[in-house]
CSV table of C-alpha atoms and ligand atoms in Angstrom, one decimal:
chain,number,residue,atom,x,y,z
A,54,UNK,CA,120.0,85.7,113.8
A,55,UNK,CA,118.1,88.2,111.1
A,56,UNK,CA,114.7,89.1,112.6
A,57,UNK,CA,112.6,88.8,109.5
A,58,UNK,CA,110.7,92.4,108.1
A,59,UNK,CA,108.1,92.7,106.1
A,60,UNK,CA,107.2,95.9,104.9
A,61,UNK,CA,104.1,98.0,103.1
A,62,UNK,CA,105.0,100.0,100.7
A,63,UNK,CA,101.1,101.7,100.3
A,64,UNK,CA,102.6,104.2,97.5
A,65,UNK,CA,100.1,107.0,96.5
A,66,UNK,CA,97.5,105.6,98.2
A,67,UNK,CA,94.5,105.9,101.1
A,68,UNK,CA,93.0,108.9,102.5
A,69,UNK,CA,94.1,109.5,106.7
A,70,UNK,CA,90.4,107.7,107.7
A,71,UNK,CA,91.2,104.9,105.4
A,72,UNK,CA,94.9,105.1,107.3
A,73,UNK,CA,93.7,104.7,110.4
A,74,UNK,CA,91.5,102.0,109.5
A,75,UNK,CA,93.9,99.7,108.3
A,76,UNK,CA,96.2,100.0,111.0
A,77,UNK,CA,93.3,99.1,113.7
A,78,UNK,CA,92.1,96.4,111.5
A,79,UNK,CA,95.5,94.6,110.5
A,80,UNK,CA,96.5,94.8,114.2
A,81,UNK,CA,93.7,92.6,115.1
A,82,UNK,CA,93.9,90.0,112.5
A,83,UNK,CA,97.8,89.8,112.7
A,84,UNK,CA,99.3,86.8,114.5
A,85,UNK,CA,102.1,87.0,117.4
A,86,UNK,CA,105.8,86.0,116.0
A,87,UNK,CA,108.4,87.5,115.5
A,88,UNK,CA,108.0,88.9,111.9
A,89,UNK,CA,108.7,92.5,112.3
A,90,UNK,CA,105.7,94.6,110.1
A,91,UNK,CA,106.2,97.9,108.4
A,92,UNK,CA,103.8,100.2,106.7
A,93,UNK,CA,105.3,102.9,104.6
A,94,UNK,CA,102.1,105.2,104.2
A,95,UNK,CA,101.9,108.3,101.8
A,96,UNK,CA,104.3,111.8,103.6
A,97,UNK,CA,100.8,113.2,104.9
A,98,UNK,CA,99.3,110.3,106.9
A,99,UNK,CA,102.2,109.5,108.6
A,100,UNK,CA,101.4,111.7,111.5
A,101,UNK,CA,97.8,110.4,111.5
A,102,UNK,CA,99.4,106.2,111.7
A,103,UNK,CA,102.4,106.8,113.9
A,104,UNK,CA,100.8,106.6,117.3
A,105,UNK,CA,98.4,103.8,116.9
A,106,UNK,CA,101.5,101.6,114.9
A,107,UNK,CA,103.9,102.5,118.2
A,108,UNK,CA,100.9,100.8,120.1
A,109,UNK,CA,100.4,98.2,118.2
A,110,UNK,CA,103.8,96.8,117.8
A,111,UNK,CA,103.8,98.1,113.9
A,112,UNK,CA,107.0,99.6,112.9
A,113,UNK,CA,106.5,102.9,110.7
A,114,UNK,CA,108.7,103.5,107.7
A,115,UNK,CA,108.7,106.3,104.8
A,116,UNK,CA,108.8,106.0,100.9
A,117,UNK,CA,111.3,107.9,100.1
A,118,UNK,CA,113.1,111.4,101.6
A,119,UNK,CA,115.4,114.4,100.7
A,120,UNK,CA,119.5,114.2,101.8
A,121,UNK,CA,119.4,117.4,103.6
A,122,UNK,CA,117.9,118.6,106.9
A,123,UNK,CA,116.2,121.8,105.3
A,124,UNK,CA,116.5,124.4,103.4
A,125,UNK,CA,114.9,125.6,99.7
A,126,UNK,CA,114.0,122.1,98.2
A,127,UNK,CA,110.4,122.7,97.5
A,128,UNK,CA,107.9,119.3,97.6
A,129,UNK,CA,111.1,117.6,99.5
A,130,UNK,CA,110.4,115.9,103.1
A,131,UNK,CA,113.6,116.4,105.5
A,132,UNK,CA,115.2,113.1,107.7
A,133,UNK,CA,114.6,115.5,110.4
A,134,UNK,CA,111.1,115.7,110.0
A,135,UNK,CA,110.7,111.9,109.5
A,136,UNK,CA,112.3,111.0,112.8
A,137,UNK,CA,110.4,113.7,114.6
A,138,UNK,CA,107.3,112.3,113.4
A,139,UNK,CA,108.8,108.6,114.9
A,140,UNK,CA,109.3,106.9,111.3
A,141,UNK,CA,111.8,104.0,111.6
A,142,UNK,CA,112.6,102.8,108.2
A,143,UNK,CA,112.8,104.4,105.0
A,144,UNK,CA,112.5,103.2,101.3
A,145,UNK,CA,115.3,104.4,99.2
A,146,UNK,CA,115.9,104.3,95.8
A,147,UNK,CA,112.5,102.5,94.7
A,148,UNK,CA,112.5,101.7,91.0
A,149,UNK,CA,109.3,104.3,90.4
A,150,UNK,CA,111.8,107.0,92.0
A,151,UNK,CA,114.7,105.9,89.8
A,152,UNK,CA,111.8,105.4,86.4
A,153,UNK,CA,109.5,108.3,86.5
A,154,UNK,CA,111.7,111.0,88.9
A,155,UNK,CA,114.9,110.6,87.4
A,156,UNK,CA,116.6,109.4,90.9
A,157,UNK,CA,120.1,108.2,90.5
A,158,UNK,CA,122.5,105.6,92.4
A,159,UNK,CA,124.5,108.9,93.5
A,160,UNK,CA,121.7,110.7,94.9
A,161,UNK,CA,120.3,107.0,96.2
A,162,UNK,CA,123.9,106.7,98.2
A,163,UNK,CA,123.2,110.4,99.4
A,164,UNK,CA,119.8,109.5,100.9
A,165,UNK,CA,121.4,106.2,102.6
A,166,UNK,CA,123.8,107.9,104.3
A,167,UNK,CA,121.6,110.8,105.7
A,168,UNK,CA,119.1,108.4,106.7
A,169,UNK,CA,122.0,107.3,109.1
A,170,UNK,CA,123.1,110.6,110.3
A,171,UNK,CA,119.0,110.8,111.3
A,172,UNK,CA,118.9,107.1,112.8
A,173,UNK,CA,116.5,106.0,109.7
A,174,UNK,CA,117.1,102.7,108.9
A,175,UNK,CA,117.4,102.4,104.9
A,176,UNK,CA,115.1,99.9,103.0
A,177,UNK,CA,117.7,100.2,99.8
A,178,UNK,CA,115.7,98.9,96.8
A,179,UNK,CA,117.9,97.3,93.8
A,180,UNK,CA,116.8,95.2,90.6
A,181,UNK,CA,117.2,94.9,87.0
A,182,UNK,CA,115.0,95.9,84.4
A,183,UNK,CA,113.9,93.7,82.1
A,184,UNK,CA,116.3,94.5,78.9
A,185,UNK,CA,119.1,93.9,81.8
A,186,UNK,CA,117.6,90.6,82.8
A,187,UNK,CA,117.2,89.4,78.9
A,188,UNK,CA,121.0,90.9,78.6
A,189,UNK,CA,122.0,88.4,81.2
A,190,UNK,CA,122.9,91.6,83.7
A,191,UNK,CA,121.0,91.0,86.0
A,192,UNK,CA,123.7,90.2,89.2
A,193,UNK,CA,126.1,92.6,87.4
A,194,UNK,CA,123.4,95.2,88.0
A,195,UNK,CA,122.7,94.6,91.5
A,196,UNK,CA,126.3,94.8,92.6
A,197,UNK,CA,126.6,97.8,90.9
A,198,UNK,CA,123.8,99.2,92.5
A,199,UNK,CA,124.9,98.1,96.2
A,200,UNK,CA,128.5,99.3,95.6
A,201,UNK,CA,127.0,102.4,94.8
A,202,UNK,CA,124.2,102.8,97.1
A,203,UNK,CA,125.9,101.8,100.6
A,204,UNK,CA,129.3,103.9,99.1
A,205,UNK,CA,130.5,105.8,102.2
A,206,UNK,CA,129.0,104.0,105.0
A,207,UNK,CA,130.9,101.7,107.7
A,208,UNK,CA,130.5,97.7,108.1
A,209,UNK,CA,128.4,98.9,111.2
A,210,UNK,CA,126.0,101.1,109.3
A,211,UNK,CA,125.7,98.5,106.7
A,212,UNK,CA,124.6,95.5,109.1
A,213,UNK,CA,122.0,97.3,109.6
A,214,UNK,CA,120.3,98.1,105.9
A,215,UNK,CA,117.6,96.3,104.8
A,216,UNK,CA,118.3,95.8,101.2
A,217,UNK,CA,115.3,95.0,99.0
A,218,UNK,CA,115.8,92.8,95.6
A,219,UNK,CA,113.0,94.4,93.6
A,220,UNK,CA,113.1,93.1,90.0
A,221,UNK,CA,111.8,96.0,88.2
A,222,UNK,CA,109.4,93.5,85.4
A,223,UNK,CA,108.1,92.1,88.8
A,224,UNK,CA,106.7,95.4,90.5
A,225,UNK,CA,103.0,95.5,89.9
A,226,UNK,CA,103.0,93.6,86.8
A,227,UNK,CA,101.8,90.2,89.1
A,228,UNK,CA,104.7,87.9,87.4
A,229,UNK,CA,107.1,87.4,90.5
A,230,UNK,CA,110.3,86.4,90.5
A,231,UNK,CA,110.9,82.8,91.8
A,232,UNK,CA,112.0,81.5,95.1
A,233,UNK,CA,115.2,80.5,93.4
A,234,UNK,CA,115.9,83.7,91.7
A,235,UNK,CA,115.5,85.7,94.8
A,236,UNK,CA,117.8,83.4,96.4
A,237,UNK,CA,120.5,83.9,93.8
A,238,UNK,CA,120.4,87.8,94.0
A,239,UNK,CA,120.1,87.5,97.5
A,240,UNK,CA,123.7,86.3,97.5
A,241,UNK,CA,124.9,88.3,95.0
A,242,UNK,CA,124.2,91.1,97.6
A,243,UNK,CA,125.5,89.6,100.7
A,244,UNK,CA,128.8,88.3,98.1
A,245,UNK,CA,128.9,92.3,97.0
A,246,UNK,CA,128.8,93.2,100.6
A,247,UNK,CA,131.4,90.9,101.8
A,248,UNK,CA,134.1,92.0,99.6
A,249,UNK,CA,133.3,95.8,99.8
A,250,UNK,CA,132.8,96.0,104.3
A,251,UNK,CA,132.7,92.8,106.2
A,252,UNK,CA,131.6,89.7,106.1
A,253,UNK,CA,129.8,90.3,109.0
A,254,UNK,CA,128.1,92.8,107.5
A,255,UNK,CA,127.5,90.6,104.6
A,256,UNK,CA,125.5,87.7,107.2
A,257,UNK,CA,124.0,90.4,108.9
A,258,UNK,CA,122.2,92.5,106.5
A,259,UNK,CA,118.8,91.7,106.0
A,260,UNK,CA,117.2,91.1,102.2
A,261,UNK,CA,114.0,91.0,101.5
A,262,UNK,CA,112.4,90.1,97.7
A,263,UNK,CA,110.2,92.5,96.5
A,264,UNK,CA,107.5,92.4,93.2
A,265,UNK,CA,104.1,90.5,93.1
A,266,UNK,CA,104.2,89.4,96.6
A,267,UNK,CA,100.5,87.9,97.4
A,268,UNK,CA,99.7,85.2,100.5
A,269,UNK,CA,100.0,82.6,97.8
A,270,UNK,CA,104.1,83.2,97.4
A,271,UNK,CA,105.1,84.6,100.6
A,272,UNK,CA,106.1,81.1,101.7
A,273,UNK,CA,108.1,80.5,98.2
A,274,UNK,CA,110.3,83.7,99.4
A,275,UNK,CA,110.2,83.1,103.3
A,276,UNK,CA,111.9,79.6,102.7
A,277,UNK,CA,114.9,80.8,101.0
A,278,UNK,CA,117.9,81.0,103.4
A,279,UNK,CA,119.0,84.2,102.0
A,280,UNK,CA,116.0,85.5,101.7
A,281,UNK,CA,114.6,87.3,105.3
A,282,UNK,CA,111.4,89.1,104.2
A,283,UNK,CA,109.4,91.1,101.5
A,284,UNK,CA,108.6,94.4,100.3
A,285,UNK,CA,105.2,94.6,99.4
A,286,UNK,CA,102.6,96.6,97.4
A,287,UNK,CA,99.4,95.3,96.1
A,288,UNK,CA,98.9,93.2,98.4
A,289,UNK,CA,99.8,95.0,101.2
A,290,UNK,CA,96.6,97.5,100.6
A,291,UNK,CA,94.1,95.6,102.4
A,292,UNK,CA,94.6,94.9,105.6
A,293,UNK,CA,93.1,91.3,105.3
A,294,UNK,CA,95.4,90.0,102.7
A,295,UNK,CA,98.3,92.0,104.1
A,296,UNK,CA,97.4,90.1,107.5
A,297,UNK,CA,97.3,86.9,105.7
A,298,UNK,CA,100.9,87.3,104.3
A,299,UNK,CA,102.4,87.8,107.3
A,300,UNK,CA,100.5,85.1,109.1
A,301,UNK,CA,101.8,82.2,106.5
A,302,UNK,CA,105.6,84.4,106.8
A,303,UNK,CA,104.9,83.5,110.3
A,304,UNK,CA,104.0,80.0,109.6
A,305,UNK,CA,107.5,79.8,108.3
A,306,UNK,CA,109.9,81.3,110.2
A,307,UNK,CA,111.8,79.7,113.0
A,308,UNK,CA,111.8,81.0,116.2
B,408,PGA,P1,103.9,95.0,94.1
B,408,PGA,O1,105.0,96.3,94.4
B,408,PGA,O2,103.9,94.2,95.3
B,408,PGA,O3,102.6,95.7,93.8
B,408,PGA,O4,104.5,94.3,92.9
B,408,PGA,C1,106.2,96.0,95.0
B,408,PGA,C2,106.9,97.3,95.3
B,408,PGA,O5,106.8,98.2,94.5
B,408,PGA,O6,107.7,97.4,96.3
């Protein structure tokens, strides 16, 4: 059974009283179930969140990290440092770090795998563009970028990714993908995964849809059997609305 996870990405956004804020105020509107919550804050207030999430039953994730341990990679954060500062999760491969920093699948599979050697688990983000979609490339795409980005790893490590289908014309732009669509990448992933590890791997992996998620579509996404969560932005800035996803995730998950 795939717990479902839905996950904050805040980007470069909130100050550490703003931080620590939202994390009192969405604990107190969210509703028990068994939807495990995420909030991937900015590198600097993670320090400031981490305690207060532990106590609250909020899981902690980063937005992104370097490969090595340390060493001379100025502006980089270290896996190390992350799991010393209690971070669970982190995002890799996020279409802004692949658009505007240049990241590539080969460094995305390198940041996967240390995330493993540090006991991160990896939120892997794939999705086409949308000159790939109009191409027809979209499931093309996505296999390529799973082949490449869990390259290396064992069908035990890869149970355990989250991958997140994040069409790129979706992020931000509030046109999300449909139910369906998700649903149809969604098993294009686990189909990828079976053939490359295990289809155990394959049933076990969780995938959540990410771009445009608001309360209003959560429940479009939630109900897709292939589908076991989101990645969120927007709408994951305010604690109210963020609370209000979840709740109506809640609303439709089995448990
Ligand atoms: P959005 O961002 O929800 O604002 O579209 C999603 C993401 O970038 O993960």
């Amino acid at each position: 059974m795939r717990v479902p996870i839905i996950a904050a990405n805040w980007k470069m956004h909130k100050t550490v009283q703003e931080a620590v804020d939202y994390v009192e105020q969405l604990a107190g509107l969210l509703a028990k179930g068994n939807v495990e919550t995420v909030i991937c804050p900015p590198f600097p207030l993670l320090g400031f969140v981490a305690e207060a999430c532990r106590q609250h039953g909020l899981r902690l994730g980063a937005q992104n990290m370097h490969w090595e341990e340390a060493g001379a990679f100025t502006g980089e954060v270290s896996p190390l440092l992350l799991k010393d500062l209690a971070v669970d999760y982190v995002i890799i491969g996020h279409s802004e770090r692949r658009q505007l920093f240049g990241e590539t699948d080969q460094q995305v599979a390198r940041k996967v795998k240390a995330a493993f050697a540090y006991d991160l688990t990896p939120i892997l983000c794939v999705g086409e563009t949308l000159h790939q979609r109009e191409a027809e490339q979209t499931l093309q795409v996505i296999a390529e970028q799973v082949r490449i980005g869990l390259e290396g790893l064992d069908p035990s490590q890869v149970r355990r990714v989250v991958v997140a289908y994040e069409p790129v014309w979706a992020i931000g732009s509030g046109l999300a993908a449909t139910g369906a669509d998700a649903q149809a990448a969604a098993k294009q992933i686990r189909k990828t995964i079976a053939e490359i590890f295990s289809l155990k791997a394959a049933r076990d992996v969780r995938i959540q849809y990410g771009g445009s998620v608001k309360p209003d579509n959560i429940v479009d996404f939630m109900q897709q059997e292939e589908i076991d969560g989101a990645l969120v932005g927007g709408a994951g800035l305010d604690a109210e609305v963020f609370a209000s996803l979840i709740n109506r995730a809640q609303g439709e998950v089995v448990s």
